[in-house]
Tab-separated table of C-alpha atoms and ligand atoms in Angstrom:
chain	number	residue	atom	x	y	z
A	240	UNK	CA	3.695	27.149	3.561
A	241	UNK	CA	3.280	23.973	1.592
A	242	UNK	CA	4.022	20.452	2.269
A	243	UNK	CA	6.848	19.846	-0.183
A	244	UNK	CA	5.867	16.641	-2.745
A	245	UNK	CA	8.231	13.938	-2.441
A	246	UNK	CA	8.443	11.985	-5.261
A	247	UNK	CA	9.713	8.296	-4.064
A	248	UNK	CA	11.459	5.645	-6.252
A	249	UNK	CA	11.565	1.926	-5.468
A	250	UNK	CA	12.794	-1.213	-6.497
A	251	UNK	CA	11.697	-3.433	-3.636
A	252	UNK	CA	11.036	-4.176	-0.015
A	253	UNK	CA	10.132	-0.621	0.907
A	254	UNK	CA	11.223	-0.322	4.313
A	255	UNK	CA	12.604	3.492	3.750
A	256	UNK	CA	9.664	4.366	2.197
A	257	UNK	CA	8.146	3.276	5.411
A	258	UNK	CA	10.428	4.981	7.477
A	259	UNK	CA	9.118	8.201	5.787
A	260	UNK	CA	5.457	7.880	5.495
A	261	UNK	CA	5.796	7.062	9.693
A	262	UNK	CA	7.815	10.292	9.766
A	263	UNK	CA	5.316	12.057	8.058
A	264	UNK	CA	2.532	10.739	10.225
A	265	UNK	CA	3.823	11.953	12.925
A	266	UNK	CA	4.833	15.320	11.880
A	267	UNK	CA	8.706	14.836	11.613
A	268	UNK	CA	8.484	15.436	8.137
A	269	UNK	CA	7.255	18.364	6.415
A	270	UNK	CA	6.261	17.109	3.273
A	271	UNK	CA	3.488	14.560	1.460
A	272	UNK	CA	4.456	12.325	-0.933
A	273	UNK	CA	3.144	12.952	-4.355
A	274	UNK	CA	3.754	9.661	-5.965
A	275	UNK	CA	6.045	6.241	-5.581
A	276	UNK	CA	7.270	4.804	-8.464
A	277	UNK	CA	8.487	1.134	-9.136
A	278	UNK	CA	10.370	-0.241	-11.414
A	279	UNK	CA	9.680	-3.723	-10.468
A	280	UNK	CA	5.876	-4.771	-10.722
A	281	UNK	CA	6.322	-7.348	-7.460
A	282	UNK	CA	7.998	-4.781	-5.662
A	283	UNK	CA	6.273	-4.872	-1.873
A	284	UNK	CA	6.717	-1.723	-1.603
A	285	UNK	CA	3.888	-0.857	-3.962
A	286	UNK	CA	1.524	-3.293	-1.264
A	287	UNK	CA	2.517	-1.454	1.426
A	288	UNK	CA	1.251	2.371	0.268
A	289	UNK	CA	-2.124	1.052	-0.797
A	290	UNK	CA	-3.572	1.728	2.474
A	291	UNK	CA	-2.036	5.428	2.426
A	292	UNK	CA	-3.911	6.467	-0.971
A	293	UNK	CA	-0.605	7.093	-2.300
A	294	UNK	CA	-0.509	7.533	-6.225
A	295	UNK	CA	1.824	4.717	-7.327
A	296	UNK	CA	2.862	4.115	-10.868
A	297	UNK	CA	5.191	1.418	-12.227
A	298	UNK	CA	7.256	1.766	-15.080
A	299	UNK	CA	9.888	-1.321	-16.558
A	300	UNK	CA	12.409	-0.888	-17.857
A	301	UNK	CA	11.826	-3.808	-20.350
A	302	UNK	CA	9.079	-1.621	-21.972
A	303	UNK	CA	10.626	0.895	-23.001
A	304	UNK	CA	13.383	0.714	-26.429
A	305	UNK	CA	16.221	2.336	-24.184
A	306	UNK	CA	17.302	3.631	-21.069
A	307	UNK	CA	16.272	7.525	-22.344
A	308	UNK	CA	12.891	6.673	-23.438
A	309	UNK	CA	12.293	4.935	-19.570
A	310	UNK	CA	13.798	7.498	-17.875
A	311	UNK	CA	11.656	10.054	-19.592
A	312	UNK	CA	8.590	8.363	-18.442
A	313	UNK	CA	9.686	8.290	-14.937
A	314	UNK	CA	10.128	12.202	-15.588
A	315	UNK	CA	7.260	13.128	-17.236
A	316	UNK	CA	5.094	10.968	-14.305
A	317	UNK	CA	7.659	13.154	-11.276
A	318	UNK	CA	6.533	16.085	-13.087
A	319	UNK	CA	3.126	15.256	-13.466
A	320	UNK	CA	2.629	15.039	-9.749
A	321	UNK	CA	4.782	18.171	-9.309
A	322	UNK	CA	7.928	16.585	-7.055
A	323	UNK	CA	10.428	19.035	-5.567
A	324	UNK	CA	12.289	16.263	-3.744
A	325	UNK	CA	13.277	13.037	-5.567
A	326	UNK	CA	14.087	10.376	-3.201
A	327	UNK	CA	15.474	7.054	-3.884
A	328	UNK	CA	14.707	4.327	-1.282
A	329	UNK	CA	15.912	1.424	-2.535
A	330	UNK	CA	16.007	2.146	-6.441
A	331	UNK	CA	17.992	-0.318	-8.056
A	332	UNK	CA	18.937	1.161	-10.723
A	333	UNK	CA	21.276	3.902	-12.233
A	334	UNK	CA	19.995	6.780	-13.659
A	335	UNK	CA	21.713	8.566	-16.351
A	336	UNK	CA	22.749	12.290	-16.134
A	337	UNK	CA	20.216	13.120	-18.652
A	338	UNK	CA	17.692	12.183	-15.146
A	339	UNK	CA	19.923	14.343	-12.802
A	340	UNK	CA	20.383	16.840	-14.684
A	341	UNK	CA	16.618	17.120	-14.696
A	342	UNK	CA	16.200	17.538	-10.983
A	343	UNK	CA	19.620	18.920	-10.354
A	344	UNK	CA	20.954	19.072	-6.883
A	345	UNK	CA	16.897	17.208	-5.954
A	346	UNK	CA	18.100	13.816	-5.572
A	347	UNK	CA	18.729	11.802	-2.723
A	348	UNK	CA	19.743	8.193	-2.103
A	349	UNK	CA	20.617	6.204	1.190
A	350	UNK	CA	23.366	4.130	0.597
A	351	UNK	CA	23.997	0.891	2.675
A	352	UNK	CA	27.461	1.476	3.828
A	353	UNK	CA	29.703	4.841	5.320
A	354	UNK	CA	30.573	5.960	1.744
A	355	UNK	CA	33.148	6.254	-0.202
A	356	UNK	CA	33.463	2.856	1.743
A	357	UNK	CA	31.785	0.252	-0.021
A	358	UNK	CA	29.782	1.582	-3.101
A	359	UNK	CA	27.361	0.039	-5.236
A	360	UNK	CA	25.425	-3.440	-4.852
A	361	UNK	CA	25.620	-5.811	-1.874
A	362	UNK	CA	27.588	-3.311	0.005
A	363	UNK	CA	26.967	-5.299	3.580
A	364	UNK	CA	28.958	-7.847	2.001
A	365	UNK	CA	31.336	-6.364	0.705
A	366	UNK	CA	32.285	-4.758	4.501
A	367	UNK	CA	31.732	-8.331	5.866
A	368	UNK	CA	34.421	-9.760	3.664
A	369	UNK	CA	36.946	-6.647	3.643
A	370	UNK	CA	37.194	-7.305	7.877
A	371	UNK	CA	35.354	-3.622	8.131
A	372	UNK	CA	34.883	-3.262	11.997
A	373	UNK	CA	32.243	-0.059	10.956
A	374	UNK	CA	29.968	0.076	8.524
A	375	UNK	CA	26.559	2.367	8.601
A	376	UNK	CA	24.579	4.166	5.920
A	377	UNK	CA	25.015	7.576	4.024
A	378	UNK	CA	22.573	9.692	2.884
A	379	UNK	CA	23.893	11.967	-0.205
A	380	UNK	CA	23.227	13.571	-3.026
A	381	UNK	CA	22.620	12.020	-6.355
A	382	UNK	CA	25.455	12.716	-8.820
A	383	UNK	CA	26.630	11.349	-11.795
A	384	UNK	CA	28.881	8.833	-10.261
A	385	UNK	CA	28.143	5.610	-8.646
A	386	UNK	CA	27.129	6.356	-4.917
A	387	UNK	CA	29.183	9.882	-4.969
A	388	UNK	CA	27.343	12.417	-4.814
A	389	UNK	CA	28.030	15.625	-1.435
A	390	UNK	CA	27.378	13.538	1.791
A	391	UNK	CA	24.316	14.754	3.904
A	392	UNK	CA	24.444	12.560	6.655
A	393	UNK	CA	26.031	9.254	7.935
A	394	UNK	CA	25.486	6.980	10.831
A	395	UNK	CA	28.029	4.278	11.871
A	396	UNK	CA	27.272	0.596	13.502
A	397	UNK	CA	29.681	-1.895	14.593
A	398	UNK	CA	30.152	-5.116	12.116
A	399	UNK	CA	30.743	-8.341	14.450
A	400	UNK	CA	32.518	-11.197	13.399
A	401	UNK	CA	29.538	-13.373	13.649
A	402	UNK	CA	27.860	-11.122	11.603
A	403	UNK	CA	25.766	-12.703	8.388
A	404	UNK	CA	25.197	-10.072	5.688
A	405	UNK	CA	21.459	-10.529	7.153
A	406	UNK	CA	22.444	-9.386	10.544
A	407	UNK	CA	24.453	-6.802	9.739
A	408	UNK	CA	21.844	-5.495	6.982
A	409	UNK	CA	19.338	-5.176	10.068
A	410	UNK	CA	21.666	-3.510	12.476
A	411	UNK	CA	21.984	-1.066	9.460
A	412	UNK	CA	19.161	-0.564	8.172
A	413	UNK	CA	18.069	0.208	11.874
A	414	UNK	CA	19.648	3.309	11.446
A	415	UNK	CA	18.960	3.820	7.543
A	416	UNK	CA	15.068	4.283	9.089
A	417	UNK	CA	16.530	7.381	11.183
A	418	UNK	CA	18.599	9.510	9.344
A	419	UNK	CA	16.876	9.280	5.991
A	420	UNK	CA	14.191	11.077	7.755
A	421	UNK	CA	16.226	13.857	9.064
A	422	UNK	CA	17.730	14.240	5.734
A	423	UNK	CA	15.201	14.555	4.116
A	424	UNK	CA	13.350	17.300	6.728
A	425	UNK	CA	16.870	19.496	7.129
A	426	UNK	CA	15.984	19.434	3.026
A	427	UNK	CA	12.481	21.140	3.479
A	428	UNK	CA	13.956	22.982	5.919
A	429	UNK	CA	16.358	24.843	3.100
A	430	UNK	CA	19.033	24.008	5.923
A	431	UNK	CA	21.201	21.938	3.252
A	432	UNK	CA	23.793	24.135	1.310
A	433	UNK	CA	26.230	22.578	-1.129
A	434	UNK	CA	29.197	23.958	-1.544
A	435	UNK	CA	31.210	21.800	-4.269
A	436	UNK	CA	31.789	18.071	-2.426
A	437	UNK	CA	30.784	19.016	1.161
A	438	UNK	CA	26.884	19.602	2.447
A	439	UNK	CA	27.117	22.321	4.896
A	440	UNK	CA	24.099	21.908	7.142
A	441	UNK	CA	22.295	25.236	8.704
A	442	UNK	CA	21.658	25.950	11.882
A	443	UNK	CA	17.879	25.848	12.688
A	444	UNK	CA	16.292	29.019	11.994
A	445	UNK	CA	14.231	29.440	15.388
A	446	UNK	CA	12.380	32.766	13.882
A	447	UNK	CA	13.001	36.650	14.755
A	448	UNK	CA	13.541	37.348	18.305
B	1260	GAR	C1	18.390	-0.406	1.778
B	1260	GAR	O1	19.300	-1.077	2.631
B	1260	GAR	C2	19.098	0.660	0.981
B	1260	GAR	O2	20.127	1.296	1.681
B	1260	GAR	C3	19.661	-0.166	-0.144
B	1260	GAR	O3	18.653	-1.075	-0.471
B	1260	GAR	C4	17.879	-1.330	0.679
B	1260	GAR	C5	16.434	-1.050	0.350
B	1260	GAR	O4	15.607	-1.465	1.401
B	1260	GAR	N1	20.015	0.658	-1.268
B	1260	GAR	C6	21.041	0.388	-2.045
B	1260	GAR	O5	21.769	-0.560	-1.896
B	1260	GAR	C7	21.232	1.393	-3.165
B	1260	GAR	N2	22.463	1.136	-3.842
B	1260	GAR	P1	14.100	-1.002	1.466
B	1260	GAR	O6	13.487	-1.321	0.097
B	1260	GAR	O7	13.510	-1.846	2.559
B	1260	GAR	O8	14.081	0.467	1.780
């Protein structure tokens, strides 16, 4: 069997995209990634796969005359290096359902928060100053919505009250560096099955007896 191509999309520090290519490395992931893509030219992530002779392409936004024509480019460059599995890690940006309809039901994004809790940008914050006592991260599918899509997995943490968004970010993101992983392997796997909102996931096939 094949390693599936991930195709990765980033708009910054990279520390998911980490995550994965240490997953890979050490066999926890089944896959290779094809290609990351930036939107953001100063984005560290793009320094940290230069050692991993990872393709890595950036395309702005400001380049292109609207939101169709960039989005196309970030297609035609997915498709170029043959991605099965889109996977967001820290894209910044929302992509149209002209995008997700192209990969349908091939999209994933970890989401700072335990969703629907807390969607969209500086979601630490937002549980900080709501009095959340839990927070965590969600991996889902991409749908149309903002940070809706069928939920594949979610890990809690506590939120202190001395908690800065910093802190709490960390104690997160802790755990974003675990389960994006998983998700992304009980993907390869053919384990996840959608069935309208919910993700059932499989049991492990352990072979014929
Ligand atoms: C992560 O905390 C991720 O959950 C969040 O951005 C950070 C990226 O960090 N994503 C979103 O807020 C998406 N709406 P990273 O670049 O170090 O992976």
């Amino acid at each position: 069997m094949h390693d599936t191509v991930l195709g990765v999309l980033v708009s910054g520090r990279g520390s998911n995209l980490q995550a994965i290519i240490d997953a890979i490395e050490q066999n926890r992931i089944s896959a290779k990634i094809g290609v990351v893509i930036s939107d953001n030219p100063e984005a560290a992530a793009l320094q940290r796969v230069q050692k991993y002779n990872i393709p890595t392409v950036c395309i702005e936004r400001k380049k292109f005359a609207d939101k169709q024509a960039f989005e196309q480019a970030i297609i035609c460059e997915l498709q170029r290096y043959n991605a099965e599995l889109i996977v967001l890690a820290g894209f910044m940006r929302i992509l149209s359902s002209y995008f997700i309809h192209s990969f349908a039901g091939k999209i994933m994004n970890i989401h700072p928060a335990l969703l629907p809790a807390f969607p969209g940008l500086n979601a630490q914050q937002q549980a900080i100053e709501y009095g959340a006592k839990l927070s965590g991260c969600t991996v889902h599918f991409v749908d149309e919505g903002m940070d809706t899509g069928p939920i594949i997995l979610q890990q809690a943490v506590p939120v202190y009250s001395e908690d800065t968004v910093d802190t709490l970010a960390q104690r997160i993101l802790r755990q974003e560096h675990i389960i994006y992983p998983q998700a992304i392997q009980l993907y390869i796997e053919g384990r996840l099955h959608i069935k309208g909102r919910k993700v059932i996931i499989l049991p492990e096939y352990k072979g014929d007896k």
